Amino acid sequence: MNTASRRLLGILSLATLLVLVAGCIAFRPDSYSATEAFKKQALALMAEAGKPASDHVIEIATVRRDLDQRLADERARPGNEQIVAMWTILADPQRDLLAGYLQTWEARGTLSPALIAGKQDQVARALDKILVLEKSKPQ
């Protein structure tokens, strides 16, 4: 292989690598939309925590399932470690965000309006950070 061929092969390899890397970290409208929809779903359910959790068993299970699905979807995207870390915290029942909130609601039966409002604000801000990070990726 002559020098010109090696140079061309090197340039093509670098170009391919750049395209692959850009695709891994590029903004994904479907991910952004799914996160927005999940945020609305989660906050709406959280607002119901003044009522018995036993009246919302299906909705709680649905939010947990959808939370796990969002985390799995984001894990499947290479180069997405920051967003995966954020979803992992939301999904961890030992943490004091969404999964922990749902666990507390189930354990206590109902939650106070002050706790509901405070946790909704925290969860909304966490999801907004995910949305901002996703939107900041190259389009």
mmCIF file of C-alpha atoms in Angstrom:
data_model
loop_
_atom_site.group_PDB
_atom_site.id
_atom_site.type_symbol
_atom_site.label_atom_id
_atom_site.label_comp_id
_atom_site.label_asym_id
_atom_site.label_seq_id
_atom_site.Cartn_x
_atom_site.Cartn_y
_atom_site.Cartn_z
ATOM 1 C CA MET A 1 0.000 0.000 0.000
ATOM 2 C CA ASN A 2 1.501 3.339 -1.024
ATOM 3 C CA THR A 3 1.614 6.495 1.097
ATOM 4 C CA ALA A 4 -1.369 8.138 -0.616
ATOM 5 C CA SER A 5 -3.517 5.045 -0.062
ATOM 6 C CA ARG A 6 -2.525 4.860 3.610
ATOM 7 C CA ARG A 7 -3.297 8.532 4.064
ATOM 8 C CA LEU A 8 -6.705 8.127 2.393
ATOM 9 C CA LEU A 9 -7.468 5.055 4.517
ATOM 10 C CA GLY A 10 -6.472 6.976 7.661
ATOM 11 C CA ILE A 11 -8.706 9.913 6.729
ATOM 12 C CA LEU A 12 -11.646 7.612 5.978
ATOM 13 C CA SER A 13 -11.115 5.752 9.259
ATOM 14 C CA LEU A 14 -11.034 9.007 11.200
ATOM 15 C CA ALA A 15 -14.130 10.290 9.398
ATOM 16 C CA THR A 16 -15.985 7.059 10.166
ATOM 17 C CA LEU A 17 -14.964 7.252 13.810
ATOM 18 C CA LEU A 18 -16.155 10.859 14.061
ATOM 19 C CA VAL A 19 -19.515 9.958 12.521
ATOM 20 C CA LEU A 20 -19.925 7.058 14.952
ATOM 21 C CA VAL A 21 -18.966 9.166 17.977
ATOM 22 C CA ALA A 22 -21.231 12.026 16.912
ATOM 23 C CA GLY A 23 -24.101 9.557 16.514
ATOM 24 C CA CYS A 24 -23.531 8.267 20.028
ATOM 25 C CA ILE A 25 -23.709 11.647 21.689
ATOM 26 C CA ALA A 26 -26.132 13.408 19.347
ATOM 27 C CA PHE A 27 -29.420 14.894 20.485
ATOM 28 C CA ARG A 28 -32.256 12.406 20.139
ATOM 29 C CA PRO A 29 -35.706 13.986 19.803
ATOM 30 C CA ASP A 30 -37.378 10.681 20.730
ATOM 31 C CA SER A 31 -35.460 10.526 24.007
ATOM 32 C CA TYR A 32 -36.292 14.161 24.768
ATOM 33 C CA SER A 33 -39.999 13.626 24.049
ATOM 34 C CA ALA A 34 -40.122 10.435 26.099
ATOM 35 C CA THR A 35 -38.531 12.235 29.051
ATOM 36 C CA GLU A 36 -41.015 15.110 28.771
ATOM 37 C CA ALA A 37 -43.934 12.664 28.711
ATOM 38 C CA PHE A 38 -42.518 10.733 31.657
ATOM 39 C CA LYS A 39 -42.110 13.948 33.640
ATOM 40 C CA LYS A 40 -45.793 14.807 33.167
ATOM 41 C CA GLN A 41 -46.828 11.254 34.084
ATOM 42 C CA ALA A 42 -44.657 11.097 37.211
ATOM 43 C CA LEU A 43 -45.621 14.535 38.528
ATOM 44 C CA ALA A 44 -49.314 13.835 37.988
ATOM 45 C CA LEU A 45 -49.037 10.619 39.986
ATOM 46 C CA MET A 46 -47.021 12.324 42.729
ATOM 47 C CA ALA A 47 -49.834 14.858 43.114
ATOM 48 C CA GLU A 48 -52.153 11.995 44.086
ATOM 49 C CA ALA A 49 -50.094 11.014 47.153
ATOM 50 C CA GLY A 50 -52.515 12.793 49.493
ATOM 51 C CA LYS A 51 -54.814 9.864 48.753
ATOM 52 C CA PRO A 52 -54.073 6.267 49.785
ATOM 53 C CA ALA A 53 -51.370 4.566 47.753
ATOM 54 C CA SER A 54 -53.559 1.479 47.743
ATOM 55 C CA ASP A 55 -55.944 3.384 45.448
ATOM 56 C CA HIS A 56 -53.127 3.896 42.941
ATOM 57 C CA VAL A 57 -51.415 0.514 42.786
ATOM 58 C CA ILE A 58 -51.670 0.248 38.992
ATOM 59 C CA GLU A 59 -50.469 3.820 38.404
ATOM 60 C CA ILE A 60 -47.519 3.365 40.765
ATOM 61 C CA ALA A 61 -46.533 0.135 39.019
ATOM 62 C CA THR A 62 -46.841 1.852 35.636
ATOM 63 C CA VAL A 63 -44.576 4.740 36.659
ATOM 64 C CA ARG A 64 -42.020 2.287 38.059
ATOM 65 C CA ARG A 65 -42.115 0.248 34.852
ATOM 66 C CA ASP A 66 -41.786 3.367 32.711
ATOM 67 C CA LEU A 67 -38.942 4.650 34.908
ATOM 68 C CA ASP A 68 -37.111 1.347 34.464
ATOM 69 C CA GLN A 69 -37.759 1.514 30.715
ATOM 70 C CA ARG A 70 -36.394 5.063 30.421
ATOM 71 C CA LEU A 71 -33.271 3.959 32.297
ATOM 72 C CA ALA A 72 -32.858 0.907 30.047
ATOM 73 C CA ASP A 73 -33.340 3.012 26.911
ATOM 74 C CA GLU A 74 -30.728 5.526 28.018
ATOM 75 C CA ARG A 75 -28.278 2.768 28.999
ATOM 76 C CA ALA A 76 -28.550 1.417 25.463
ATOM 77 C CA ARG A 77 -27.180 4.698 24.065
ATOM 78 C CA PRO A 78 -23.369 4.667 23.979
ATOM 79 C CA GLY A 79 -21.672 7.760 25.360
ATOM 80 C CA ASN A 80 -24.658 8.639 27.533
ATOM 81 C CA GLU A 81 -23.147 8.102 30.977
ATOM 82 C CA GLN A 82 -24.253 11.409 32.537
ATOM 83 C CA ILE A 83 -27.902 10.922 31.665
ATOM 84 C CA VAL A 84 -27.765 7.272 32.753
ATOM 85 C CA ALA A 85 -26.361 8.370 36.121
ATOM 86 C CA MET A 86 -29.241 10.821 36.557
ATOM 87 C CA TRP A 87 -31.894 8.227 35.682
ATOM 88 C CA THR A 88 -30.182 5.750 38.021
ATOM 89 C CA ILE A 89 -30.595 8.162 40.938
ATOM 90 C CA LEU A 90 -34.274 8.742 40.081
ATOM 91 C CA ALA A 91 -34.833 4.981 39.924
ATOM 92 C CA ASP A 92 -33.015 4.094 43.162
ATOM 93 C CA PRO A 93 -35.512 3.433 45.988
ATOM 94 C CA GLN A 94 -32.737 4.085 48.520
ATOM 95 C CA ARG A 95 -32.376 7.627 47.212
ATOM 96 C CA ASP A 96 -34.761 10.391 48.079
ATOM 97 C CA LEU A 97 -36.164 11.061 44.596
ATOM 98 C CA LEU A 98 -38.863 9.392 42.529
ATOM 99 C CA ALA A 99 -38.451 5.702 43.409
ATOM 100 C CA GLY A 100 -37.854 6.579 47.057
ATOM 101 C CA TYR A 101 -40.924 8.828 47.043
ATOM 102 C CA LEU A 102 -43.113 6.030 45.686
ATOM 103 C CA GLN A 103 -41.744 3.644 48.302
ATOM 104 C CA THR A 104 -42.432 6.158 51.085
ATOM 105 C CA TRP A 105 -45.970 6.736 49.809
ATOM 106 C CA GLU A 106 -46.659 3.010 49.810
ATOM 107 C CA ALA A 107 -45.215 2.590 53.307
ATOM 108 C CA ARG A 108 -47.105 5.517 54.839
ATOM 109 C CA GLY A 109 -50.314 5.202 52.873
ATOM 110 C CA THR A 110 -50.630 8.950 52.271
ATOM 111 C CA LEU A 111 -48.255 11.899 52.245
ATOM 112 C CA SER A 112 -48.638 15.474 53.451
ATOM 113 C CA PRO A 113 -49.206 18.324 50.982
ATOM 114 C CA ALA A 114 -45.876 19.895 52.002
ATOM 115 C CA LEU A 115 -43.960 16.689 51.326
ATOM 116 C CA ILE A 116 -45.758 16.186 48.017
ATOM 117 C CA ALA A 117 -44.975 19.721 46.828
ATOM 118 C CA GLY A 118 -41.346 19.537 47.924
ATOM 119 C CA LYS A 119 -40.704 16.201 46.265
ATOM 120 C CA GLN A 120 -42.522 17.207 43.095
ATOM 121 C CA ASP A 121 -40.211 20.196 42.852
ATOM 122 C CA GLN A 122 -37.117 18.024 43.348
ATOM 123 C CA VAL A 123 -38.220 15.427 40.799
ATOM 124 C CA ALA A 124 -39.207 18.125 38.292
ATOM 125 C CA ARG A 125 -35.808 19.791 38.653
ATOM 126 C CA ALA A 126 -34.012 16.460 38.240
ATOM 127 C CA LEU A 127 -35.951 15.660 35.069
ATOM 128 C CA ASP A 128 -35.417 19.203 33.788
ATOM 129 C CA LYS A 129 -31.653 18.676 34.194
ATOM 130 C CA ILE A 130 -31.913 15.530 32.079
ATOM 131 C CA LEU A 131 -33.862 17.462 29.446
ATOM 132 C CA VAL A 132 -31.320 20.299 29.418
ATOM 133 C CA LEU A 133 -28.436 17.854 29.086
ATOM 134 C CA GLU A 134 -30.146 16.012 26.227
ATOM 135 C CA LYS A 135 -30.994 19.271 24.460
ATOM 136 C CA SER A 136 -27.380 20.474 24.798
ATOM 137 C CA LYS A 137 -26.115 17.587 22.663
ATOM 138 C CA PRO A 138 -25.220 18.395 19.052
ATOM 139 C CA GLN A 139 -28.136 18.121 16.661
#
